[in-house]
Amino acid sequence: MLSIKANMNVLIINGPNLNLLGKRERSIYGDRSFEDYLADLRKIYANVDISYFQSNIEGELINKIHECGYQIDGIILNAGAYTHTSLAISDAIAAVTSPVIEVHISNVFKRESIRHHSFVSPVCMGSIAGFGLDSYRLAIEALVKK
Ligand code: DQA
């Protein structure tokens, strides 16, 4: 039986348009806001310090990865559409020492081919996609059991 490490610090970073969860393309992304879901996540993992950052701006996502990526126990990153375009975010992940898990709410491989390529996958510890908001919980699970 694997035990959960106490006092872990995990940062969830959401990229562009993910501030609209609950309102945005609900048939794909569901009808819950991220803040609502996050409250549940914090209850489930009461012994994990879960911080949260969202930005629609590529450079702000990179700055956050730089700021936290040398001391935090893990970063869970949903880079949104930047996943498929951003070499700069990929370089930021490669530069830091904290493990980063790539997360997607939708199964990107079932969708348009432009969403099949990820710039971040090769520099992440692993990737989780297609489980709705539960993808984030699965990522925390992977970090706490690491
Ligand atoms: C997404 C998938 C991306 O292709 C898309 O651009 C998003 C959300 C997801 O969580 O399923 O914004 O990252």
JSON list of N, CA and C in Angstrom, two decimals, residues 10-16 18 21 24 29 34 37 41 52 74-84 89 93 99-109 111 115 118 120-121 124-143:
[
{"chain": "A", "resi": 10, "resn": "VAL", "atom": "N", "xyz": [1.23, 21.40, -4.23]},
{"chain": "A", "resi": 10, "resn": "VAL", "atom": "CA", "xyz": [0.94, 21.16, -5.64]},
{"chain": "A", "resi": 10, "resn": "VAL", "atom": "C", "xyz": [0.31, 22.42, -6.22]},
{"chain": "A", "resi": 11, "resn": "LEU", "atom": "N", "xyz": [0.75, 22.77, -7.39]},
{"chain": "A", "resi": 11, "resn": "LEU", "atom": "CA", "xyz": [0.20, 23.94, -8.09]},
{"chain": "A", "resi": 11, "resn": "LEU", "atom": "C", "xyz": [-0.55, 23.49, -9.34]},
{"chain": "A", "resi": 12, "resn": "ILE", "atom": "N", "xyz": [-1.78, 23.90, -9.46]},
{"chain": "A", "resi": 12, "resn": "ILE", "atom": "CA", "xyz": [-2.55, 23.66, -10.69]},
{"chain": "A", "resi": 12, "resn": "ILE", "atom": "C", "xyz": [-2.50, 24.94, -11.52]},
{"chain": "A", "resi": 13, "resn": "ILE", "atom": "N", "xyz": [-2.08, 24.78, -12.77]},
{"chain": "A", "resi": 13, "resn": "ILE", "atom": "CA", "xyz": [-2.06, 25.93, -13.69]},
{"chain": "A", "resi": 13, "resn": "ILE", "atom": "C", "xyz": [-3.02, 25.64, -14.84]},
{"chain": "A", "resi": 14, "resn": "ASN", "atom": "N", "xyz": [-3.96, 26.52, -15.03]},
{"chain": "A", "resi": 14, "resn": "ASN", "atom": "CA", "xyz": [-4.87, 26.43, -16.17]},
{"chain": "A", "resi": 14, "resn": "ASN", "atom": "C", "xyz": [-4.57, 27.55, -17.16]},
{"chain": "A", "resi": 15, "resn": "GLY", "atom": "N", "xyz": [-4.52, 27.20, -18.41]},
{"chain": "A", "resi": 15, "resn": "GLY", "atom": "CA", "xyz": [-4.24, 28.16, -19.47]},
{"chain": "A", "resi": 15, "resn": "GLY", "atom": "C", "xyz": [-5.49, 28.78, -20.07]},
{"chain": "A", "resi": 16, "resn": "PRO", "atom": "N", "xyz": [-5.38, 29.26, -21.30]},
{"chain": "A", "resi": 16, "resn": "PRO", "atom": "CA", "xyz": [-6.41, 30.09, -21.90]},
{"chain": "A", "resi": 16, "resn": "PRO", "atom": "C", "xyz": [-7.78, 29.43, -22.00]},
{"chain": "A", "resi": 18, "resn": "LEU", "atom": "N", "xyz": [-9.79, 28.48, -19.92]},
{"chain": "A", "resi": 18, "resn": "LEU", "atom": "CA", "xyz": [-10.22, 27.56, -18.87]},
{"chain": "A", "resi": 18, "resn": "LEU", "atom": "C", "xyz": [-10.86, 28.31, -17.69]},
{"chain": "A", "resi": 21, "resn": "LEU", "atom": "N", "xyz": [-14.71, 27.59, -17.73]},
{"chain": "A", "resi": 21, "resn": "LEU", "atom": "CA", "xyz": [-15.29, 26.26, -17.48]},
{"chain": "A", "resi": 21, "resn": "LEU", "atom": "C", "xyz": [-16.64, 26.42, -16.79]},
{"chain": "A", "resi": 24, "resn": "ARG", "atom": "N", "xyz": [-18.31, 27.39, -21.03]},
{"chain": "A", "resi": 24, "resn": "ARG", "atom": "CA", "xyz": [-17.69, 27.20, -22.34]},
{"chain": "A", "resi": 24, "resn": "ARG", "atom": "C", "xyz": [-17.98, 25.80, -22.88]},
{"chain": "A", "resi": 29, "resn": "TYR", "atom": "N", "xyz": [-16.68, 20.31, -22.11]},
{"chain": "A", "resi": 29, "resn": "TYR", "atom": "CA", "xyz": [-15.95, 20.59, -20.87]},
{"chain": "A", "resi": 29, "resn": "TYR", "atom": "C", "xyz": [-16.79, 20.52, -19.59]},
{"chain": "A", "resi": 34, "resn": "PHE", "atom": "N", "xyz": [-14.25, 25.78, -12.53]},
{"chain": "A", "resi": 34, "resn": "PHE", "atom": "CA", "xyz": [-13.08, 25.15, -11.93]},
{"chain": "A", "resi": 34, "resn": "PHE", "atom": "C", "xyz": [-13.01, 25.43, -10.44]},
{"chain": "A", "resi": 37, "resn": "TYR", "atom": "N", "xyz": [-15.07, 22.95, -8.59]},
{"chain": "A", "resi": 37, "resn": "TYR", "atom": "CA", "xyz": [-14.40, 21.64, -8.57]},
{"chain": "A", "resi": 37, "resn": "TYR", "atom": "C", "xyz": [-13.20, 21.66, -7.61]},
{"chain": "A", "resi": 41, "resn": "LEU", "atom": "N", "xyz": [-11.70, 19.16, -4.61]},
{"chain": "A", "resi": 41, "resn": "LEU", "atom": "CA", "xyz": [-10.34, 18.60, -4.66]},
{"chain": "A", "resi": 41, "resn": "LEU", "atom": "C", "xyz": [-9.60, 18.87, -3.34]},
{"chain": "A", "resi": 52, "resn": "TYR", "atom": "N", "xyz": [-3.60, 27.45, -6.96]},
{"chain": "A", "resi": 52, "resn": "TYR", "atom": "CA", "xyz": [-4.21, 27.50, -8.29]},
{"chain": "A", "resi": 52, "resn": "TYR", "atom": "C", "xyz": [-3.89, 28.80, -8.99]},
{"chain": "A", "resi": 74, "resn": "GLY", "atom": "N", "xyz": [4.99, 19.56, -7.19]},
{"chain": "A", "resi": 74, "resn": "GLY", "atom": "CA", "xyz": [4.49, 19.15, -8.50]},
{"chain": "A", "resi": 74, "resn": "GLY", "atom": "C", "xyz": [3.60, 20.21, -9.11]},
{"chain": "A", "resi": 75, "resn": "ILE", "atom": "N", "xyz": [3.61, 20.27, -10.43]},
{"chain": "A", "resi": 75, "resn": "ILE", "atom": "CA", "xyz": [2.73, 21.20, -11.16]},
{"chain": "A", "resi": 75, "resn": "ILE", "atom": "C", "xyz": [1.80, 20.36, -12.04]},
{"chain": "A", "resi": 76, "resn": "ILE", "atom": "N", "xyz": [0.53, 20.70, -11.98]},
{"chain": "A", "resi": 76, "resn": "ILE", "atom": "CA", "xyz": [-0.46, 20.07, -12.87]},
{"chain": "A", "resi": 76, "resn": "ILE", "atom": "C", "xyz": [-0.85, 21.14, -13.87]},
{"chain": "A", "resi": 77, "resn": "LEU", "atom": "N", "xyz": [-0.57, 20.89, -15.11]},
{"chain": "A", "resi": 77, "resn": "LEU", "atom": "CA", "xyz": [-0.72, 21.94, -16.13]},
{"chain": "A", "resi": 77, "resn": "LEU", "atom": "C", "xyz": [-1.71, 21.55, -17.20]},
{"chain": "A", "resi": 78, "resn": "ASN", "atom": "N", "xyz": [-2.76, 22.36, -17.32]},
{"chain": "A", "resi": 78, "resn": "ASN", "atom": "CA", "xyz": [-3.61, 22.28, -18.51]},
{"chain": "A", "resi": 78, "resn": "ASN", "atom": "C", "xyz": [-3.32, 23.55, -19.29]},
{"chain": "A", "resi": 79, "resn": "ALA", "atom": "N", "xyz": [-2.50, 23.43, -20.30]},
{"chain": "A", "resi": 79, "resn": "ALA", "atom": "CA", "xyz": [-2.07, 24.61, -21.06]},
{"chain": "A", "resi": 79, "resn": "ALA", "atom": "C", "xyz": [-3.10, 25.01, -22.11]},
{"chain": "A", "resi": 80, "resn": "GLY", "atom": "N", "xyz": [-4.26, 24.33, -22.13]},
{"chain": "A", "resi": 80, "resn": "GLY", "atom": "CA", "xyz": [-5.30, 24.67, -23.11]},
{"chain": "A", "resi": 80, "resn": "GLY", "atom": "C", "xyz": [-4.72, 24.59, -24.51]},
{"chain": "A", "resi": 81, "resn": "ALA", "atom": "N", "xyz": [-5.10, 25.53, -25.36]},
{"chain": "A", "resi": 81, "resn": "ALA", "atom": "CA", "xyz": [-4.65, 25.49, -26.76]},
{"chain": "A", "resi": 81, "resn": "ALA", "atom": "C", "xyz": [-3.14, 25.72, -26.90]},
{"chain": "A", "resi": 82, "resn": "TYR", "atom": "N", "xyz": [-2.51, 26.34, -25.88]},
{"chain": "A", "resi": 82, "resn": "TYR", "atom": "CA", "xyz": [-1.04, 26.50, -25.96]},
{"chain": "A", "resi": 82, "resn": "TYR", "atom": "C", "xyz": [-0.32, 25.16, -25.97]},
{"chain": "A", "resi": 83, "resn": "THR", "atom": "N", "xyz": [-0.99, 24.14, -25.49]},
{"chain": "A", "resi": 83, "resn": "THR", "atom": "CA", "xyz": [-0.44, 22.77, -25.56]},
{"chain": "A", "resi": 83, "resn": "THR", "atom": "C", "xyz": [0.03, 22.46, -26.98]},
{"chain": "A", "resi": 84, "resn": "HIS", "atom": "N", "xyz": [-0.79, 22.90, -27.93]},
{"chain": "A", "resi": 84, "resn": "HIS", "atom": "CA", "xyz": [-0.57, 22.52, -29.33]},
{"chain": "A", "resi": 84, "resn": "HIS", "atom": "C", "xyz": [0.28, 23.52, -30.10]},
{"chain": "A", "resi": 89, "resn": "ILE", "atom": "N", "xyz": [6.38, 27.36, -23.69]},
{"chain": "A", "resi": 89, "resn": "ILE", "atom": "CA", "xyz": [5.92, 26.70, -22.45]},
{"chain": "A", "resi": 89, "resn": "ILE", "atom": "C", "xyz": [6.68, 25.38, -22.28]},
{"chain": "A", "resi": 93, "resn": "ILE", "atom": "N", "xyz": [8.97, 24.32, -18.97]},
{"chain": "A", "resi": 93, "resn": "ILE", "atom": "CA", "xyz": [8.82, 23.07, -18.20]},
{"chain": "A", "resi": 93, "resn": "ILE", "atom": "C", "xyz": [10.17, 22.35, -18.13]},
{"chain": "A", "resi": 99, "resn": "PRO", "atom": "N", "xyz": [8.36, 18.21, -11.01]},
{"chain": "A", "resi": 99, "resn": "PRO", "atom": "CA", "xyz": [7.68, 17.41, -12.02]},
{"chain": "A", "resi": 99, "resn": "PRO", "atom": "C", "xyz": [6.39, 18.10, -12.48]},
{"chain": "A", "resi": 100, "resn": "VAL", "atom": "N", "xyz": [6.13, 18.01, -13.76]},
{"chain": "A", "resi": 100, "resn": "VAL", "atom": "CA", "xyz": [4.92, 18.62, -14.33]},
{"chain": "A", "resi": 100, "resn": "VAL", "atom": "C", "xyz": [4.08, 17.51, -14.97]},
{"chain": "A", "resi": 101, "resn": "ILE", "atom": "N", "xyz": [2.80, 17.51, -14.64]},
{"chain": "A", "resi": 101, "resn": "ILE", "atom": "CA", "xyz": [1.88, 16.56, -15.28]},
{"chain": "A", "resi": 101, "resn": "ILE", "atom": "C", "xyz": [0.95, 17.34, -16.21]},
{"chain": "A", "resi": 102, "resn": "GLU", "atom": "N", "xyz": [0.89, 16.89, -17.44]},
{"chain": "A", "resi": 102, "resn": "GLU", "atom": "CA", "xyz": [0.00, 17.50, -18.44]},
{"chain": "A", "resi": 102, "resn": "GLU", "atom": "C", "xyz": [-1.41, 16.93, -18.26]},
{"chain": "A", "resi": 103, "resn": "VAL", "atom": "N", "xyz": [-2.38, 17.83, -18.24]},
{"chain": "A", "resi": 103, "resn": "VAL", "atom": "CA", "xyz": [-3.76, 17.40, -18.06]},
{"chain": "A", "resi": 103, "resn": "VAL", "atom": "C", "xyz": [-4.66, 18.02, -19.14]},
{"chain": "A", "resi": 104, "resn": "HIS", "atom": "N", "xyz": [-5.61, 17.22, -19.60]},
{"chain": "A", "resi": 104, "resn": "HIS", "atom": "CA", "xyz": [-6.68, 17.75, -20.46]},
{"chain": "A", "resi": 104, "resn": "HIS", "atom": "C", "xyz": [-8.01, 17.18, -19.99]},
{"chain": "A", "resi": 105, "resn": "ILE", "atom": "N", "xyz": [-9.00, 18.01, -20.03]},
{"chain": "A", "resi": 105, "resn": "ILE", "atom": "CA", "xyz": [-10.35, 17.59, -19.64]},
{"chain": "A", "resi": 105, "resn": "ILE", "atom": "C", "xyz": [-10.92, 16.66, -20.69]},
{"chain": "A", "resi": 106, "resn": "SER", "atom": "N", "xyz": [-10.79, 17.06, -21.94]},
{"chain": "A", "resi": 106, "resn": "SER", "atom": "CA", "xyz": [-11.31, 16.26, -23.05]},
{"chain": "A", "resi": 106, "resn": "SER", "atom": "C", "xyz": [-10.25, 15.27, -23.52]},
{"chain": "A", "resi": 107, "resn": "ASN", "atom": "N", "xyz": [-10.71, 14.26, -24.24]},
{"chain": "A", "resi": 107, "resn": "ASN", "atom": "CA", "xyz": [-9.76, 13.34, -24.87]},
{"chain": "A", "resi": 107, "resn": "ASN", "atom": "C", "xyz": [-9.32, 13.96, -26.18]},
{"chain": "A", "resi": 108, "resn": "VAL", "atom": "N", "xyz": [-8.18, 14.65, -26.11]},
{"chain": "A", "resi": 108, "resn": "VAL", "atom": "CA", "xyz": [-7.71, 15.42, -27.27]},
{"chain": "A", "resi": 108, "resn": "VAL", "atom": "C", "xyz": [-7.48, 14.52, -28.50]},
{"chain": "A", "resi": 109, "resn": "PHE", "atom": "N", "xyz": [-7.22, 13.25, -28.26]},
{"chain": "A", "resi": 109, "resn": "PHE", "atom": "CA", "xyz": [-6.95, 12.32, -29.38]},
{"chain": "A", "resi": 109, "resn": "PHE", "atom": "C", "xyz": [-8.21, 11.90, -30.12]},
{"chain": "A", "resi": 111, "resn": "ARG", "atom": "N", "xyz": [-10.39, 14.20, -30.89]},
{"chain": "A", "resi": 111, "resn": "ARG", "atom": "CA", "xyz": [-10.83, 15.46, -31.47]},
{"chain": "A", "resi": 111, "resn": "ARG", "atom": "C", "xyz": [-10.04, 15.79, -32.74]},
{"chain": "A", "resi": 115, "resn": "ARG", "atom": "N", "xyz": [-5.23, 18.92, -32.46]},
{"chain": "A", "resi": 115, "resn": "ARG", "atom": "CA", "xyz": [-5.10, 18.75, -31.00]},
{"chain": "A", "resi": 115, "resn": "ARG", "atom": "C", "xyz": [-4.32, 17.48, -30.62]},
{"chain": "A", "resi": 118, "resn": "SER", "atom": "N", "xyz": [1.20, 17.58, -28.94]},
{"chain": "A", "resi": 118, "resn": "SER", "atom": "CA", "xyz": [1.45, 18.39, -27.75]},
{"chain": "A", "resi": 118, "resn": "SER", "atom": "C", "xyz": [2.92, 18.76, -27.66]},
{"chain": "A", "resi": 120, "resn": "VAL", "atom": "N", "xyz": [4.07, 19.99, -24.97]},
{"chain": "A", "resi": 120, "resn": "VAL", "atom": "CA", "xyz": [4.46, 19.81, -23.56]},
{"chain": "A", "resi": 120, "resn": "VAL", "atom": "C", "xyz": [4.66, 18.35, -23.15]},
{"chain": "A", "resi": 121, "resn": "SER", "atom": "N", "xyz": [3.99, 17.43, -23.84]},
{"chain": "A", "resi": 121, "resn": "SER", "atom": "CA", "xyz": [4.11, 16.00, -23.45]},
{"chain": "A", "resi": 121, "resn": "SER", "atom": "C", "xyz": [5.55, 15.52, -23.28]},
{"chain": "A", "resi": 124, "resn": "CYS", "atom": "N", "xyz": [7.02, 16.48, -19.91]},
{"chain": "A", "resi": 124, "resn": "CYS", "atom": "CA", "xyz": [6.23, 16.25, -18.70]},
{"chain": "A", "resi": 124, "resn": "CYS", "atom": "C", "xyz": [6.50, 14.85, -18.13]},
{"chain": "A", "resi": 125, "resn": "MET", "atom": "N", "xyz": [6.18, 14.71, -16.85]},
{"chain": "A", "resi": 125, "resn": "MET", "atom": "CA", "xyz": [6.31, 13.40, -16.19]},
{"chain": "A", "resi": 125, "resn": "MET", "atom": "C", "xyz": [5.32, 12.42, -16.83]},
{"chain": "A", "resi": 126, "resn": "GLY", "atom": "N", "xyz": [4.15, 12.91, -17.18]},
{"chain": "A", "resi": 126, "resn": "GLY", "atom": "CA", "xyz": [3.13, 12.08, -17.82]},
{"chain": "A", "resi": 126, "resn": "GLY", "atom": "C", "xyz": [1.96, 12.95, -18.23]},
{"chain": "A", "resi": 127, "resn": "SER", "atom": "N", "xyz": [1.02, 12.34, -18.92]},
{"chain": "A", "resi": 127, "resn": "SER", "atom": "CA", "xyz": [-0.13, 13.08, -19.43]},
{"chain": "A", "resi": 127, "resn": "SER", "atom": "C", "xyz": [-1.42, 12.33, -19.10]},
{"chain": "A", "resi": 128, "resn": "ILE", "atom": "N", "xyz": [-2.45, 13.11, -18.77]},
{"chain": "A", "resi": 128, "resn": "ILE", "atom": "CA", "xyz": [-3.76, 12.53, -18.46]},
{"chain": "A", "resi": 128, "resn": "ILE", "atom": "C", "xyz": [-4.80, 13.33, -19.26]},
{"chain": "A", "resi": 129, "resn": "ALA", "atom": "N", "xyz": [-5.61, 12.64, -20.03]},
{"chain": "A", "resi": 129, "resn": "ALA", "atom": "CA", "xyz": [-6.59, 13.33, -20.87]},
{"chain": "A", "resi": 129, "resn": "ALA", "atom": "C", "xyz": [-7.86, 12.52, -20.98]},
{"chain": "A", "resi": 130, "resn": "GLY", "atom": "N", "xyz": [-8.99, 13.22, -20.97]},
{"chain": "A", "resi": 130, "resn": "GLY", "atom": "CA", "xyz": [-10.23, 12.56, -21.35]},
{"chain": "A", "resi": 130, "resn": "GLY", "atom": "C", "xyz": [-11.12, 12.13, -20.21]},
{"chain": "A", "resi": 131, "resn": "PHE", "atom": "N", "xyz": [-10.78, 12.49, -18.99]},
{"chain": "A", "resi": 131, "resn": "PHE", "atom": "CA", "xyz": [-11.59, 12.07, -17.85]},
{"chain": "A", "resi": 131, "resn": "PHE", "atom": "C", "xyz": [-12.41, 13.21, -17.25]},
{"chain": "A", "resi": 132, "resn": "GLY", "atom": "N", "xyz": [-12.64, 14.23, -18.05]},
{"chain": "A", "resi": 132, "resn": "GLY", "atom": "CA", "xyz": [-13.35, 15.39, -17.54]},
{"chain": "A", "resi": 132, "resn": "GLY", "atom": "C", "xyz": [-12.52, 16.07, -16.46]},
{"chain": "A", "resi": 133, "resn": "LEU", "atom": "N", "xyz": [-13.17, 16.74, -15.52]},
{"chain": "A", "resi": 133, "resn": "LEU", "atom": "CA", "xyz": [-12.42, 17.41, -14.45]},
{"chain": "A", "resi": 133, "resn": "LEU", "atom": "C", "xyz": [-11.67, 16.40, -13.58]},
{"chain": "A", "resi": 134, "resn": "ASP", "atom": "N", "xyz": [-12.13, 15.17, -13.59]},
{"chain": "A", "resi": 134, "resn": "ASP", "atom": "CA", "xyz": [-11.45, 14.13, -12.80]},
{"chain": "A", "resi": 134, "resn": "ASP", "atom": "C", "xyz": [-9.99, 13.93, -13.27]},
{"chain": "A", "resi": 135, "resn": "SER", "atom": "N", "xyz": [-9.66, 14.40, -14.46]},
{"chain": "A", "resi": 135, "resn": "SER", "atom": "CA", "xyz": [-8.26, 14.33, -14.93]},
{"chain": "A", "resi": 135, "resn": "SER", "atom": "C", "xyz": [-7.32, 15.00, -13.93]},
{"chain": "A", "resi": 136, "resn": "TYR", "atom": "N", "xyz": [-7.78, 16.11, -13.31]},
{"chain": "A", "resi": 136, "resn": "TYR", "atom": "CA", "xyz": [-6.92, 16.82, -12.34]},
{"chain": "A", "resi": 136, "resn": "TYR", "atom": "C", "xyz": [-6.69, 15.97, -11.09]},
{"chain": "A", "resi": 137, "resn": "ARG", "atom": "N", "xyz": [-7.77, 15.29, -10.63]},
{"chain": "A", "resi": 137, "resn": "ARG", "atom": "CA", "xyz": [-7.63, 14.44, -9.44]},
{"chain": "A", "resi": 137, "resn": "ARG", "atom": "C", "xyz": [-6.66, 13.29, -9.72]},
{"chain": "A", "resi": 138, "resn": "LEU", "atom": "N", "xyz": [-6.78, 12.73, -10.91]},
{"chain": "A", "resi": 138, "resn": "LEU", "atom": "CA", "xyz": [-5.88, 11.62, -11.27]},
{"chain": "A", "resi": 138, "resn": "LEU", "atom": "C", "xyz": [-4.43, 12.10, -11.29]},
{"chain": "A", "resi": 139, "resn": "ALA", "atom": "N", "xyz": [-4.23, 13.34, -11.69]},
{"chain": "A", "resi": 139, "resn": "ALA", "atom": "CA", "xyz": [-2.86, 13.89, -11.72]},
{"chain": "A", "resi": 139, "resn": "ALA", "atom": "C", "xyz": [-2.34, 14.07, -10.29]},
{"chain": "A", "resi": 140, "resn": "ILE", "atom": "N", "xyz": [-3.18, 14.57, -9.39]},
{"chain": "A", "resi": 140, "resn": "ILE", "atom": "CA", "xyz": [-2.75, 14.70, -7.98]},
{"chain": "A", "resi": 140, "resn": "ILE", "atom": "C", "xyz": [-2.42, 13.33, -7.42]},
{"chain": "A", "resi": 141, "resn": "GLU", "atom": "N", "xyz": [-3.27, 12.37, -7.75]},
{"chain": "A", "resi": 141, "resn": "GLU", "atom": "CA", "xyz": [-3.06, 10.99, -7.29]},
{"chain": "A", "resi": 141, "resn": "GLU", "atom": "C", "xyz": [-1.67, 10.50, -7.73]},
{"chain": "A", "resi": 142, "resn": "ALA", "atom": "N", "xyz": [-1.33, 10.78, -8.97]},
{"chain": "A", "resi": 142, "resn": "ALA", "atom": "CA", "xyz": [-0.02, 10.36, -9.50]},
{"chain": "A", "resi": 142, "resn": "ALA", "atom": "C", "xyz": [1.12, 11.06, -8.73]},
{"chain": "A", "resi": 143, "resn": "LEU", "atom": "N", "xyz": [0.92, 12.31, -8.39]},
{"chain": "A", "resi": 143, "resn": "LEU", "atom": "CA", "xyz": [1.98, 13.06, -7.68]},
{"chain": "A", "resi": 143, "resn": "LEU", "atom": "C", "xyz": [2.15, 12.57, -6.25]}
]
